[in-house]
Short mmCIF file of C-alpha atoms and ligand atoms in Angstrom, two decimals:
data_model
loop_
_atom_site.label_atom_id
_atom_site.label_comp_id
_atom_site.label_asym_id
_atom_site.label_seq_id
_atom_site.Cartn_x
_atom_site.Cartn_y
_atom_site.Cartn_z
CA UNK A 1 -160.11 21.64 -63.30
CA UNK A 2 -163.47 20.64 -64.39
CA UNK A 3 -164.89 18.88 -61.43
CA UNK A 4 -164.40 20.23 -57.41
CA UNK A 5 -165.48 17.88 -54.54
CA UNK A 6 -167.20 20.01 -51.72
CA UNK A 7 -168.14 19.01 -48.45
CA UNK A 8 -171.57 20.46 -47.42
CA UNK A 9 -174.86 19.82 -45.67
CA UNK A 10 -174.18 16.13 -43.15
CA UNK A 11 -176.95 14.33 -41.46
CA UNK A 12 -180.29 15.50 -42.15
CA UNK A 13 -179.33 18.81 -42.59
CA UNK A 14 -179.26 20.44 -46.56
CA UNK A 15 -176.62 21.77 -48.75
CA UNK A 16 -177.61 25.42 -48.75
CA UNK A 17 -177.34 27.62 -52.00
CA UNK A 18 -177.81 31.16 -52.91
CA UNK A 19 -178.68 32.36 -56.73
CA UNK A 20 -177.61 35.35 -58.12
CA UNK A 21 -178.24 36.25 -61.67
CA UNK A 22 -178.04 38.50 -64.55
CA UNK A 23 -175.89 41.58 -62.45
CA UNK A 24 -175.05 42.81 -66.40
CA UNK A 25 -172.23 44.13 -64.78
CA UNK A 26 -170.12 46.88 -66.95
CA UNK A 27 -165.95 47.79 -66.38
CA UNK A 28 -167.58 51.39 -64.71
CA UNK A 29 -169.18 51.28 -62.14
CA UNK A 30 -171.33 54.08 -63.43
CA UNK A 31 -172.52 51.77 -65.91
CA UNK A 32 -176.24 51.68 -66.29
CA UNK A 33 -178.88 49.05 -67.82
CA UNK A 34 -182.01 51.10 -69.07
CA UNK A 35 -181.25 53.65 -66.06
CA UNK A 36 -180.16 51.59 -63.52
CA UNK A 37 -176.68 51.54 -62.27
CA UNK A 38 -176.13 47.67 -62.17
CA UNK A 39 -173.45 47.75 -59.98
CA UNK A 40 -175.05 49.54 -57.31
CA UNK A 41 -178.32 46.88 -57.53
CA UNK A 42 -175.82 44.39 -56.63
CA UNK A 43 -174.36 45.72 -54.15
CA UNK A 44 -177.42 46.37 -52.95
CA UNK A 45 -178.66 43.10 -53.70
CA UNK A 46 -175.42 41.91 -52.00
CA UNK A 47 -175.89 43.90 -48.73
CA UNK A 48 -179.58 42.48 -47.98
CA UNK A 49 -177.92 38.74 -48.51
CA UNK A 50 -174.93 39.78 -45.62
CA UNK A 51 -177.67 41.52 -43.48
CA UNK A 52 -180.23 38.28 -43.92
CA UNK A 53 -177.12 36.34 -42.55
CA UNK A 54 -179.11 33.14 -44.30
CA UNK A 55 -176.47 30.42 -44.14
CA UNK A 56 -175.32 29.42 -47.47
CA UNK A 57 -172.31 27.19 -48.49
CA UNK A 58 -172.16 28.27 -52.34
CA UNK A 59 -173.35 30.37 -54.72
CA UNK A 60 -174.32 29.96 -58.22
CA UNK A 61 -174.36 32.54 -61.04
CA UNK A 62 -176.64 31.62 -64.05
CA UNK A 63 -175.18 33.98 -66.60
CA UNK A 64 -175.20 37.51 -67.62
CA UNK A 65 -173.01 38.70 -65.23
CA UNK A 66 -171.43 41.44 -68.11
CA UNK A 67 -173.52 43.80 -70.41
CA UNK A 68 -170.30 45.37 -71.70
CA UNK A 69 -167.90 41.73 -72.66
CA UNK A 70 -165.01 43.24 -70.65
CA UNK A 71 -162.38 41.67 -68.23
CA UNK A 72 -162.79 44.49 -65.95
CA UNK A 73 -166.56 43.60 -65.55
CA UNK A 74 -165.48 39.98 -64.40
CA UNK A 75 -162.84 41.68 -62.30
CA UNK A 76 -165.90 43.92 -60.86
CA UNK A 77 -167.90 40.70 -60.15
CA UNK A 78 -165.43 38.83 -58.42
CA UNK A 79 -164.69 41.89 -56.35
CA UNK A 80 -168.10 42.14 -55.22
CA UNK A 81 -168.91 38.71 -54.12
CA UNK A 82 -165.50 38.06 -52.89
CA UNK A 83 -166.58 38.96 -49.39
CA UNK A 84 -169.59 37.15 -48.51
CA UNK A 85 -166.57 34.27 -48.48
CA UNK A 86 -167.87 31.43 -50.38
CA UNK A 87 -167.32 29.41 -53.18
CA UNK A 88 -168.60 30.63 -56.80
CA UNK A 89 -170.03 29.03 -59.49
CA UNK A 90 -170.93 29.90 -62.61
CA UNK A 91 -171.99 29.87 -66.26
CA UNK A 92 -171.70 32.01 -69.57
CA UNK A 93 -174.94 34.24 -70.64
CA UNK A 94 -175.89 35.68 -73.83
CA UNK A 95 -174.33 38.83 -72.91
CA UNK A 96 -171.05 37.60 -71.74
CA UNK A 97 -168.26 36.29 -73.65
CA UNK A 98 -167.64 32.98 -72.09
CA UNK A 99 -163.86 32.17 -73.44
CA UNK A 100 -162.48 35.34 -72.05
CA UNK A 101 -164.65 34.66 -68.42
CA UNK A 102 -163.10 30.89 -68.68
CA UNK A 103 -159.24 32.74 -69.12
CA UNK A 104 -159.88 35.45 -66.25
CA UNK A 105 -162.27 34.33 -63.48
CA UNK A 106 -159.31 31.47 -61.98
CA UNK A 107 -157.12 34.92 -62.14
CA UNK A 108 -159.92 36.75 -59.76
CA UNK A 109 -159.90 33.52 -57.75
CA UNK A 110 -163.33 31.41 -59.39
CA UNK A 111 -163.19 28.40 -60.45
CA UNK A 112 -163.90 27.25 -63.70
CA UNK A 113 -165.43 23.97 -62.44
CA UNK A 114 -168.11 22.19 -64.51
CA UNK A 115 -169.35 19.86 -61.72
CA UNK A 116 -169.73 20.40 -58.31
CA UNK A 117 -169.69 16.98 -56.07
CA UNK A 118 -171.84 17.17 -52.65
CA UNK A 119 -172.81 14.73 -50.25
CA UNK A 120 -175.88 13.16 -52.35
CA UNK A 121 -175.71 15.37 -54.74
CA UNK A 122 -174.09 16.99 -58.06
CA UNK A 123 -174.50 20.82 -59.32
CA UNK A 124 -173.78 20.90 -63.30
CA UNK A 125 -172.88 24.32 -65.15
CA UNK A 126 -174.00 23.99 -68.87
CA UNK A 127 -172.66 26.41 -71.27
CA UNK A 128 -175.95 27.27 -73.77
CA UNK A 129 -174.48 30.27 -75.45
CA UNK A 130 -173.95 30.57 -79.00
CA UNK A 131 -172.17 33.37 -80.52
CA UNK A 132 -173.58 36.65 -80.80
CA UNK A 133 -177.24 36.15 -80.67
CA UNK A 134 -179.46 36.03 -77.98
CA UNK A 135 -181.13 32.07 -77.98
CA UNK A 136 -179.28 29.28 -76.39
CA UNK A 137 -178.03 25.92 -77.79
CA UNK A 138 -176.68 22.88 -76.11
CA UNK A 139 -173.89 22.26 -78.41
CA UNK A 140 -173.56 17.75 -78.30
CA UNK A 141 -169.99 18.61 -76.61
CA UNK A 142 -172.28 20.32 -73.32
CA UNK A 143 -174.85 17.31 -74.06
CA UNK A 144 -172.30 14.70 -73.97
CA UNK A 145 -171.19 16.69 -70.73
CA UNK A 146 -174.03 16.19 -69.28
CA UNK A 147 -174.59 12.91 -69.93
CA UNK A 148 -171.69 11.74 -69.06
CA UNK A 149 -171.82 13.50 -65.50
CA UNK A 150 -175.95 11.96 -65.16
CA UNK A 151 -174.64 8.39 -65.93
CA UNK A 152 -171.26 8.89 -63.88
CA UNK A 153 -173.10 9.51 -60.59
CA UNK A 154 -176.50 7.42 -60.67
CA UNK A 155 -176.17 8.05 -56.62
CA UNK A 156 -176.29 11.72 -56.30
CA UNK A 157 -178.85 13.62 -57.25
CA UNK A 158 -178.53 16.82 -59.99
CA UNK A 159 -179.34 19.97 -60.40
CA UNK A 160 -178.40 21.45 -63.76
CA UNK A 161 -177.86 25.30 -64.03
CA UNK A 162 -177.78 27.00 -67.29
CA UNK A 163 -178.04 30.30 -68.92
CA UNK A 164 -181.50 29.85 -70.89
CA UNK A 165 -185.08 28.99 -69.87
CA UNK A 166 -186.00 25.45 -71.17
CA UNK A 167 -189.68 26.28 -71.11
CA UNK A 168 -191.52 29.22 -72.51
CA UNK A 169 -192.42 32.07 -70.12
CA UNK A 170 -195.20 33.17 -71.65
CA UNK A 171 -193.75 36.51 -73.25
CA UNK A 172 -193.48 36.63 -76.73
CA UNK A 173 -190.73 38.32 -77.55
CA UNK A 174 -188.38 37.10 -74.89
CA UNK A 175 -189.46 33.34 -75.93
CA UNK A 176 -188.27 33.44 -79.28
CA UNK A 177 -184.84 33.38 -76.86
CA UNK A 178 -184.64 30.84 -75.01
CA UNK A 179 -183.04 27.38 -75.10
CA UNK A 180 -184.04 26.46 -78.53
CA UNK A 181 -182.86 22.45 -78.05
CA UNK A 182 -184.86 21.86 -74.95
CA UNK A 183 -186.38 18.97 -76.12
CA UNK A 184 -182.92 17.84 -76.74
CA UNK A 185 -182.39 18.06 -72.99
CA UNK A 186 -185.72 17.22 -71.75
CA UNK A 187 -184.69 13.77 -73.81
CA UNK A 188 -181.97 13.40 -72.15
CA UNK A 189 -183.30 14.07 -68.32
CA UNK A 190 -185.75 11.34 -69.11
CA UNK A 191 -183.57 8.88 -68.67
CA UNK A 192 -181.84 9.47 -65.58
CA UNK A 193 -184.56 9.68 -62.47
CA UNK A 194 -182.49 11.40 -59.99
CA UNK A 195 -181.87 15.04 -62.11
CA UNK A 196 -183.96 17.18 -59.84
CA UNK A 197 -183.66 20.26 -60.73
CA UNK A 198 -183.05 22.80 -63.77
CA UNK A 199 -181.97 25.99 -62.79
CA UNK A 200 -182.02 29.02 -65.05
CA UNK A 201 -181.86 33.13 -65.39
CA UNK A 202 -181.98 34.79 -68.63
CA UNK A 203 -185.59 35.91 -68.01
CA UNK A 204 -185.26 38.29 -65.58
CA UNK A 205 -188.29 36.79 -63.56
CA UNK A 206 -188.98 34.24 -61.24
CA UNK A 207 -190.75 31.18 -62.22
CA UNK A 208 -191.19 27.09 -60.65
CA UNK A 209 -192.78 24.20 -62.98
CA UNK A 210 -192.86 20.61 -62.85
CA UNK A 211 -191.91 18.17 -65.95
CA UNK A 212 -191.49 14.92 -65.65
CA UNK A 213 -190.57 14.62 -61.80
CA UNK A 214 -187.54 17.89 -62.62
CA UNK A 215 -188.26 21.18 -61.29
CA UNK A 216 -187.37 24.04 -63.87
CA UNK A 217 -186.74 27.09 -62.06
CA UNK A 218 -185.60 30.91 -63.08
CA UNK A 219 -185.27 33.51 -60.86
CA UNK A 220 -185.03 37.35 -60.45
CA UNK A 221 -181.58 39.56 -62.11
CA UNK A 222 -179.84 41.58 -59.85
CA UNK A 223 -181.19 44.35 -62.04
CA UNK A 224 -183.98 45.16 -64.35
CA UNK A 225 -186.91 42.81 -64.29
CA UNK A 226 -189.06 41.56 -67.40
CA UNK A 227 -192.72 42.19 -67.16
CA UNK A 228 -194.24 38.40 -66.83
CA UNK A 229 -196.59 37.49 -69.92
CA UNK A 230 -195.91 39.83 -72.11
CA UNK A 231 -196.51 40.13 -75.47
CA UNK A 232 -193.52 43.03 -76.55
CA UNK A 233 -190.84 43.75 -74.58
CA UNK A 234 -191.67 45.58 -70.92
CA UNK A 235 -189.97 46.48 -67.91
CA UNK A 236 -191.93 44.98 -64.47
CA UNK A 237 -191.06 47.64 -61.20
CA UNK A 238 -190.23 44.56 -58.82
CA UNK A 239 -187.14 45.37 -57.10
CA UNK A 240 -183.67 43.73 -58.09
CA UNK A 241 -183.78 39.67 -56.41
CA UNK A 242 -182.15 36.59 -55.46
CA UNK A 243 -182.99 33.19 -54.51
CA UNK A 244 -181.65 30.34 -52.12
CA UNK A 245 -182.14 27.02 -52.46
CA UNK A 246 -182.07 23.93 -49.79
CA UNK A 247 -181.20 20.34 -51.14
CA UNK A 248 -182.27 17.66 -48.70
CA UNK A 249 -180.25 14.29 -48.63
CA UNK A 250 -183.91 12.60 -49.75
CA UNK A 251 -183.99 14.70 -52.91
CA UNK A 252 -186.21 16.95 -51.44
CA UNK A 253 -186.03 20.74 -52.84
CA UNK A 254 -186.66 24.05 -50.91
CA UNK A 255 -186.47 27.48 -52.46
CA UNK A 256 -187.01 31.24 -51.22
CA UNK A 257 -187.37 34.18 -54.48
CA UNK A 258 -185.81 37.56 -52.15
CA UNK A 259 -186.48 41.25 -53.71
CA UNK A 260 -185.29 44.56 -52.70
CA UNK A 261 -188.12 46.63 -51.68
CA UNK A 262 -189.99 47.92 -54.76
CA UNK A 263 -189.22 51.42 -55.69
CA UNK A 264 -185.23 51.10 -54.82
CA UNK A 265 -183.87 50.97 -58.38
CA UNK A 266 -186.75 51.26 -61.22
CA UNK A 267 -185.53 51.10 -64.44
CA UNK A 268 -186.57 53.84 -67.49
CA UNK A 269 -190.26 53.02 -68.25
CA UNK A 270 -190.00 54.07 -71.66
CA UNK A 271 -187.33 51.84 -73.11
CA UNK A 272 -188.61 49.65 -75.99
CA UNK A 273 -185.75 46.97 -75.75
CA UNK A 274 -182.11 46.31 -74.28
FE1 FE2 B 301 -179.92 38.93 -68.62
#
């Protein structure tokens, strides 16, 4: 089932979401990401979410959610956010493998939805991965997607979450990965006023620009975070993050970036790549 209706927000109040990206999750849970143990970040992660006790009514994951390709890592996912009790969304990364996620995650109870209908709004979940390399592509069946879902709701307002950042970061060697067709899209979100939002992980940092009257936002992994403008690959000690977001019935926007305190789970300085 592509599409899931969900009631949320009412009044003047906002549909409340929480982000959580790039948990590069692995089938043991011993499994570590340039010497952190990615499962334990998220749990971590996790447990400052329950303890915030922020009200949320879903929760969107932007991709990367397996380092190792494996059903059991999916499996490991769904076990973990399975008790904070809400709906999950999500989309493929360049490190997953999205036809096996679309086969298993209805098994460990996520939907496969593509488009997620709110009071005044709409939450789209692009695919933008293309087979074993690390860039992202809107293939025209995703853009048609999209377009289709813009033009099909001219009431609601959209935010569109995919894997890859549609604007440069400012780090050299992790922008010659990211969406490579953005202009593609940014075409497209020209002609439909009410898209709002883009919503991104991939680069392992948190970032907010304007374009055009649409926010573009990334946000913090789970896990290991990318050193912000820079020129070869580096590791940044913030601690692991997450982000909620408020959307307003005017089309308003409210966000909150949330870290772990620094020092918690600091990845091995000395690694020249992943
Ligand atoms: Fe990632």
């Amino acid at each position: 089932m592509d599409t899931v209706t969900l009631a949320a927000g009412g009044g003047d109040q906002p549909i409340r979401l929480l982000q959580i990206t790039d948990t590069h999750l692995f089938a043991q849970a011993e499994g570590q990401l340039l010497g952190i143990r990615t499962a334990d970040s998220f749990q971590a992660v996790l447990d400052a979410v329950q303890a915030q006790k922020a009200a949320f009514d879903l929760i969107l994951a932007t991709g990367d959610l397996s380092q190792d390709y494996s059903t059991a890592s999916y499996s490991r996912f769904a076990d973990m956010v399975r008790p904070l009790g809400r709906p999950v969304f999500w989309l493929p990364g360049n490190h997953d493998d999205g036809p096996l996620m679309r086969r298993v995650m209805p098994d460990f109870g996520i939907s496969p939805a593509r488009q997620v209908l709110l009071p005044g709004w709409q939450i789209l979940l692009l695919d933008t991965q293309v087979y074993s390399v690390p860039h992202g592509w809107l293939k025209p069946e995703q853009m048609s997607f999209l377009e289709q879902c813009l033009s099909s709701e001219p009431a609601r307002y959209s935010v569109i979450c995919l894997h890859h950042n549609t604007f440069p970061v400012g780090s050299t060697w992790l922008d010659q990965h990211d969406l490579k067709n953005g202009s593609d899209l940014l075409g497209l979100l020209g002609r439909f006023p009410n898209a709002r939002l883009v919503l991104c992980g991939h680069v392992h940092q948190e970032t907010d620009l304007e374009h055009n009257g649409v926010r573009f936002i990334s946000s913090p992994s789970t896990c290991i975070q990318f050193e912000p403008l820079s020129r070869d690959f580096g590791l940044d000690t913030k601690g692991p993050g997450w982000r909620y977001l408020q959307l307003y019935p005017d089309g308003r926007i409210e966000t909150q970036v949330h870290r772990l305190p620094d020092g918690h789970f600091v990845p091995d300085g000395a690694a020249t790549g992943y």
